[in-house]
GROMACS .gro file of C-alpha atoms in nm:
model
  284
    1MET     CA    1   0.000   0.000   0.000
    2ASN     CA    2   0.151   0.334  -0.101
    3ARG     CA    3   0.148   0.640   0.122
    4ARG     CA    4  -0.144   0.812  -0.056
    5THR     CA    5  -0.365   0.502  -0.026
    6PHE     CA    6  -0.265   0.454   0.336
    7LEU     CA    7  -0.351   0.813   0.422
    8LYS     CA    8  -0.690   0.793   0.252
    9LYS     CA    9  -0.777   0.472   0.433
   10ALA     CA   10  -0.649   0.600   0.765
   11LEU     CA   11  -0.837   0.925   0.728
   12GLY     CA   12  -1.158   0.752   0.632
   13SER     CA   13  -1.127   0.508   0.919
   14LEU     CA   14  -1.070   0.781   1.172
   15PHE     CA   15  -1.361   0.989   1.051
   16ALA     CA   16  -1.583   0.679   1.065
   17LEU     CA   17  -1.450   0.578   1.406
   18LEU     CA   18  -1.524   0.915   1.555
   19GLY     CA   19  -1.864   0.929   1.394
   20LEU     CA   20  -1.798   1.252   1.211
   21SER     CA   21  -2.058   1.372   0.966
   22GLY     CA   22  -2.037   1.464   0.600
   23GLY     CA   23  -2.040   1.821   0.718
   24THR     CA   24  -1.704   1.762   0.881
   25PHE     CA   25  -1.561   1.641   0.551
   26TYR     CA   26  -1.687   1.961   0.392
   27TYR     CA   27  -1.531   2.166   0.672
   28ALA     CA   28  -1.196   1.985   0.643
   29LYS     CA   29  -1.186   2.017   0.265
   30ASP     CA   30  -1.344   2.355   0.191
   31VAL     CA   31  -1.350   2.563   0.510
   32GLU     CA   32  -1.051   2.511   0.737
   33PRO     CA   33  -0.791   2.524   0.453
   34ILE     CA   34  -0.881   2.891   0.400
   35LEU     CA   35  -0.899   2.990   0.768
   36LEU     CA   36  -0.557   3.152   0.776
   37ARG     CA   37  -0.437   3.245   1.122
   38VAL     CA   38  -0.157   3.477   1.227
   39ASN     CA   39   0.059   3.314   1.493
   40LYS     CA   40   0.238   3.590   1.688
   41ASN     CA   41   0.544   3.514   1.898
   42THR     CA   42   0.797   3.718   2.094
   43VAL     CA   43   1.158   3.601   2.076
   44GLU     CA   44   1.377   3.726   2.360
   45SER     CA   45   1.752   3.693   2.393
   46SER     CA   46   2.041   3.872   2.556
   47LYS     CA   47   2.217   3.837   2.218
   48ILE     CA   48   1.956   4.058   2.050
   49ALA     CA   49   2.082   4.416   2.050
   50LYS     CA   50   1.857   4.703   2.156
   51ALA     CA   51   1.851   4.824   1.797
   52PHE     CA   52   1.646   4.513   1.709
   53ASP     CA   53   1.379   4.567   1.974
   54ASP     CA   54   1.038   4.520   1.805
   55PHE     CA   55   1.206   4.404   1.483
   56LYS     CA   56   0.939   4.199   1.305
   57ILE     CA   57   1.001   3.885   1.098
   58VAL     CA   58   0.718   3.718   0.904
   59GLN     CA   59   0.754   3.354   0.802
   60PHE     CA   60   0.534   3.176   0.551
   61SER     CA   61   0.585   2.824   0.425
   62ASP     CA   62   0.456   2.536   0.215
   63THR     CA   63   0.214   2.713  -0.017
   64HIS     CA   64   0.204   2.409  -0.250
   65ILE     CA   65   0.048   2.616  -0.524
   66GLY     CA   66  -0.140   2.401  -0.773
   67PHE     CA   67  -0.268   2.145  -0.524
   68HIS     CA   68  -0.591   2.306  -0.404
   69TYR     CA   69  -0.414   2.637  -0.349
   70THR     CA   70  -0.466   2.900  -0.617
   71LEU     CA   71  -0.287   3.209  -0.735
   72GLU     CA   72  -0.584   3.416  -0.620
   73GLN     CA   73  -0.531   3.282  -0.270
   74LEU     CA   74  -0.163   3.372  -0.300
   75LYS     CA   75  -0.263   3.731  -0.380
   76ASP     CA   76  -0.470   3.743  -0.061
   77LEU     CA   77  -0.177   3.601   0.134
   78VAL     CA   78   0.054   3.875   0.005
   79LYS     CA   79  -0.193   4.142   0.115
   80LYS     CA   80  -0.218   3.980   0.459
   81ILE     CA   81   0.159   3.970   0.503
   82ASN     CA   82   0.208   4.328   0.386
   83GLY     CA   83  -0.059   4.439   0.631
   84LEU     CA   84   0.160   4.308   0.914
   85GLN     CA   85   0.434   4.554   0.812
   86PRO     CA   86   0.728   4.314   0.850
   87ASP     CA   87   1.088   4.428   0.864
   88LEU     CA   88   1.199   4.097   0.715
   89ILE     CA   89   1.017   3.819   0.527
   90VAL     CA   90   1.129   3.456   0.507
   91PHE     CA   91   0.982   3.171   0.303
   92THR     CA   92   1.078   2.825   0.423
   93GLY     CA   93   1.015   2.616   0.113
   94ASP     CA   94   0.771   2.427  -0.110
   95LEU     CA   95   0.638   2.697  -0.341
   96VAL     CA   96   0.441   2.476  -0.579
   97ASP     CA   97   0.331   2.118  -0.529
   98GLU     CA   98   0.451   1.961  -0.855
   99PRO     CA   99   0.702   2.179  -1.044
  100GLN     CA  100   0.711   1.940  -1.339
  101ASN     CA  101   0.336   1.975  -1.397
  102PHE     CA  102   0.290   2.341  -1.308
  103HIS     CA  103   0.220   2.601  -1.577
  104TRP     CA  104   0.506   2.843  -1.516
  105ASP     CA  105   0.461   3.201  -1.629
  106ASP     CA  106   0.522   3.542  -1.473
  107THR     CA  107   0.207   3.540  -1.256
  108ILE     CA  108   0.372   3.409  -0.939
  109ILE     CA  109   0.659   3.652  -0.991
  110HIS     CA  110   0.426   3.953  -1.013
  111ILE     CA  111   0.238   3.842  -0.701
  112LEU     CA  112   0.541   3.769  -0.480
  113LYS     CA  113   0.716   4.082  -0.601
  114LYS     CA  114   0.451   4.286  -0.417
  115LEU     CA  115   0.569   4.157  -0.080
  116GLN     CA  116   0.744   4.440   0.099
  117ALA     CA  117   1.006   4.428   0.374
  118PRO     CA  118   1.275   4.696   0.418
  119LYS     CA  119   1.539   4.447   0.540
  120GLY     CA  120   1.482   4.200   0.261
  121LYS     CA  121   1.303   3.883   0.151
  122PHE     CA  122   1.480   3.548   0.184
  123TRP     CA  123   1.395   3.187   0.105
  124ILE     CA  124   1.524   2.830   0.123
  125TYR     CA  125   1.457   2.518  -0.083
  126GLY     CA  126   1.199   2.264   0.028
  127ASN     CA  127   1.181   1.907  -0.098
  128HIS     CA  128   0.903   1.993  -0.346
  129ASP     CA  129   1.116   2.277  -0.487
  130HIS     CA  130   1.403   2.041  -0.571
  131GLY     CA  131   1.163   1.764  -0.671
  132GLY     CA  132   1.009   1.739  -1.016
  133TYR     CA  133   1.307   1.913  -1.176
  134GLY     CA  134   1.203   2.234  -1.003
  135THR     CA  135   1.541   2.347  -0.872
  136GLU     CA  136   1.622   2.597  -1.146
  137VAL     CA  137   1.273   2.719  -1.235
  138VAL     CA  138   1.184   2.788  -0.869
  139LEU     CA  139   1.515   2.968  -0.820
  140ASP     CA  140   1.451   3.184  -1.127
  141THR     CA  141   1.098   3.264  -1.009
  142MET     CA  142   1.201   3.361  -0.659
  143GLU     CA  143   1.496   3.571  -0.775
  144LYS     CA  144   1.275   3.766  -1.015
  145ALA     CA  145   1.027   3.818  -0.728
  146GLY     CA  146   1.302   3.983  -0.523
  147PHE     CA  147   1.382   3.694  -0.288
  148GLN     CA  148   1.740   3.601  -0.200
  149LEU     CA  149   1.821   3.231  -0.173
  150LEU     CA  150   1.999   3.102   0.136
  151GLN     CA  151   2.149   2.767   0.040
  152ASN     CA  152   2.419   2.666   0.285
  153ASN     CA  153   2.514   3.029   0.347
  154ASN     CA  154   2.433   3.325   0.568
  155VAL     CA  155   2.382   3.699   0.552
  156THR     CA  156   2.420   3.976   0.807
  157ILE     CA  157   2.110   4.184   0.877
  158LYS     CA  158   2.195   4.530   1.005
  159GLU     CA  159   1.987   4.772   1.208
  160LYS     CA  160   2.161   5.099   1.293
  161ASN     CA  161   2.505   4.987   1.417
  162GLU     CA  162   2.397   4.638   1.528
  163SER     CA  163   2.360   4.306   1.346
  164ILE     CA  164   2.201   3.961   1.353
  165ILE     CA  165   2.283   3.657   1.137
  166LEU     CA  166   2.029   3.495   0.905
  167ALA     CA  167   2.138   3.156   0.770
  168GLY     CA  168   1.970   2.899   0.549
  169ILE     CA  169   2.049   2.532   0.488
  170ASP     CA  170   1.971   2.330   0.175
  171ASP     CA  171   1.683   2.081   0.183
  172LEU     CA  172   1.763   1.765   0.379
  173MET     CA  173   1.573   1.523   0.156
  174LEU     CA  174   1.676   1.625  -0.196
  175GLY     CA  175   1.946   1.888  -0.147
  176LYS     CA  176   2.300   1.887  -0.014
  177PRO     CA  177   2.282   2.038   0.336
  178ASP     CA  178   2.608   2.148   0.495
  179ILE     CA  179   2.575   2.319   0.832
  180THR     CA  180   2.949   2.393   0.858
  181LYS     CA  181   2.943   2.576   0.527
  182THR     CA  182   2.616   2.745   0.621
  183LEU     CA  183   2.771   2.908   0.927
  184SER     CA  184   3.107   2.975   0.767
  185GLN     CA  185   3.253   3.315   0.865
  186ALA     CA  186   2.944   3.400   1.070
  187ASN     CA  187   3.005   3.594   1.391
  188THR     CA  188   2.886   3.346   1.652
  189ASN     CA  189   2.852   3.623   1.909
  190LEU     CA  190   2.556   3.761   1.714
  191PHE     CA  191   2.199   3.634   1.744
  192THR     CA  192   2.172   3.366   1.475
  193ILE     CA  193   1.858   3.249   1.297
  194LEU     CA  194   1.860   2.932   1.085
  195LEU     CA  195   1.604   2.859   0.814
  196ALA     CA  196   1.569   2.481   0.768
  197HIS     CA  197   1.277   2.333   0.576
  198GLU     CA  198   1.268   2.010   0.776
  199PRO     CA  199   1.221   2.072   1.151
  200ASP     CA  200   1.391   1.756   1.275
  201PHE     CA  201   1.723   1.906   1.167
  202ALA     CA  202   1.700   2.098   1.494
  203ASP     CA  203   1.878   1.818   1.679
  204LYS     CA  204   2.187   1.882   1.467
  205ALA     CA  205   2.141   2.259   1.465
  206ALA     CA  206   2.139   2.262   1.846
  207LYS     CA  207   2.502   2.147   1.841
  208HIS     CA  208   2.600   2.470   1.668
  209PRO     CA  209   2.580   2.837   1.771
  210ILE     CA  210   2.220   2.881   1.654
  211ASP     CA  211   1.966   3.066   1.865
  212LEU     CA  212   1.649   3.023   1.659
  213GLN     CA  213   1.544   2.774   1.390
  214LEU     CA  214   1.242   2.838   1.167
  215SER     CA  215   1.100   2.542   0.978
  216GLY     CA  216   0.797   2.418   0.786
  217HIS     CA  217   0.749   2.090   0.596
  218SER     CA  218   0.525   1.916   0.850
  219HIS     CA  219   0.201   2.106   0.773
  220GLY     CA  220   0.143   2.060   1.144
  221GLY     CA  221   0.032   1.709   1.059
  222GLN     CA  222  -0.244   1.867   0.843
  223ILE     CA  223  -0.508   1.638   1.002
  224ARG     CA  224  -0.531   1.634   1.381
  225PHE     CA  225  -0.776   1.484   1.629
  226PRO     CA  226  -0.842   1.558   1.998
  227PHE     CA  227  -0.637   1.332   2.227
  228ILE     CA  228  -0.482   1.163   1.921
  229GLY     CA  229  -0.294   1.450   1.761
  230HIS     CA  230  -0.169   1.423   1.406
  231ILE     CA  231  -0.212   1.096   1.216
  232TYR     CA  232   0.082   1.143   0.983
  233SER     CA  233   0.383   1.368   0.929
  234PRO     CA  234   0.652   1.339   0.661
  235ALA     CA  235   1.010   1.226   0.704
  236TYR     CA  236   1.227   1.469   0.902
  237ALA     CA  237   0.913   1.615   1.063
  238GLU     CA  238   0.831   1.322   1.286
  239LYS     CA  239   0.980   1.450   1.611
  240TYR     CA  240   0.898   1.820   1.582
  241VAL     CA  241   0.560   1.861   1.417
  242GLN     CA  242   0.393   2.184   1.523
  243GLY     CA  243   0.453   2.490   1.736
  244GLU     CA  244   0.741   2.591   1.962
  245TYR     CA  245   1.018   2.374   2.108
  246ASN     CA  246   1.319   2.450   2.325
  247LEU     CA  247   1.645   2.263   2.274
  248ASN     CA  248   1.995   2.264   2.414
  249GLY     CA  249   1.882   2.352   2.762
  250GLY     CA  250   1.666   2.634   2.633
  251ASN     CA  251   1.951   2.797   2.442
  252MET     CA  252   1.786   2.731   2.106
  253GLN     CA  253   1.424   2.783   2.007
  254LEU     CA  254   1.252   2.599   1.724
  255PHE     CA  255   0.928   2.709   1.562
  256VAL     CA  256   0.751   2.473   1.322
  257ASN     CA  257   0.511   2.651   1.088
  258SER     CA  258   0.198   2.457   0.987
  259GLY     CA  259   0.216   2.594   0.635
  260ILE     CA  260  -0.032   2.750   0.400
  261GLY     CA  261  -0.142   2.487   0.149
  262THR     CA  262  -0.202   2.113   0.157
  263THR     CA  263  -0.039   1.817  -0.013
  264ARG     CA  264  -0.121   1.450  -0.068
  265LEU     CA  265  -0.474   1.506   0.061
  266PRO     CA  266  -0.677   1.828   0.024
  267PHE     CA  267  -0.781   1.839   0.390
  268ARG     CA  268  -0.700   2.031   0.705
  269PHE     CA  269  -0.869   1.941   1.031
  270LEU     CA  270  -0.793   2.114   1.361
  271CYS     CA  271  -0.477   2.239   1.193
  272LYS     CA  272  -0.540   2.577   1.035
  273PRO     CA  273  -0.297   2.725   0.782
  274GLU     CA  274  -0.077   2.989   0.939
  275ILE     CA  275   0.186   3.252   0.902
  276HIS     CA  276   0.423   3.328   1.187
  277VAL     CA  277   0.517   3.671   1.313
  278TYR     CA  278   0.826   3.690   1.532
  279THR     CA  279   0.895   4.009   1.726
  280LEU     CA  280   1.251   4.032   1.854
  281LYS     CA  281   1.322   4.165   2.201
  282SER     CA  282   1.647   4.247   2.371
  283LYS     CA  283   1.671   4.069   2.706
  284ALA     CA  284   1.881   4.212   2.986
   0.00000   0.00000   0.00000
């Protein structure tokens, strides 16, 4: 039994077991997937300089355009993000669901180009971006939309006379991740943020001078039930599935974004799509 068949059978069995009505199927397929929520978090650290107090980072992830997520919905997402007035925008992978079958034109470019952040827009590869021969076409699209790729490298973000480090690692499943190269020449005394598509990389990241990891990939499990939790999460998102985690004795935070779109199955249940807003605070 392949994964798609297993998921369909498991989902059907669980719905039947819990006695859920056809109305719940409708809700999971047509209602909850469009109930976008804004997940606001404050990130405090003594390594964050005063100049970065109230600095706002918006993360969005896993749009999976083409699989029950449309370009019109992407337009609405852009308006929502711009309304939050971010200083910095990060996209943590999986732009379209099947790059090899997607009709590529300039539409996505024009939409994503409207995203505005004075300190820049950055992105990393997800497994669906590398998959289906999408590596080059996704890169070209994101570059034309004004996004800078972080692929085993880092950049310094400056605010007045202070700085933080923003790093990004290549996709674990289909890329060539190299954490040593990613942090090469980075000032480890500065607050360091790592973008990693797969959240379970956090166990390795915690062994390095990283203060905050932002991930996606899991979709939060996409289908969740009370007392049961998620019924499935993909490889490298099996340990850290949704929300906030603290590692390395609390010295590193991990946030796992539940994503925007869906994949494999066009359902979300008790797992709304979300964007994250992180407000930095200097801690005495």
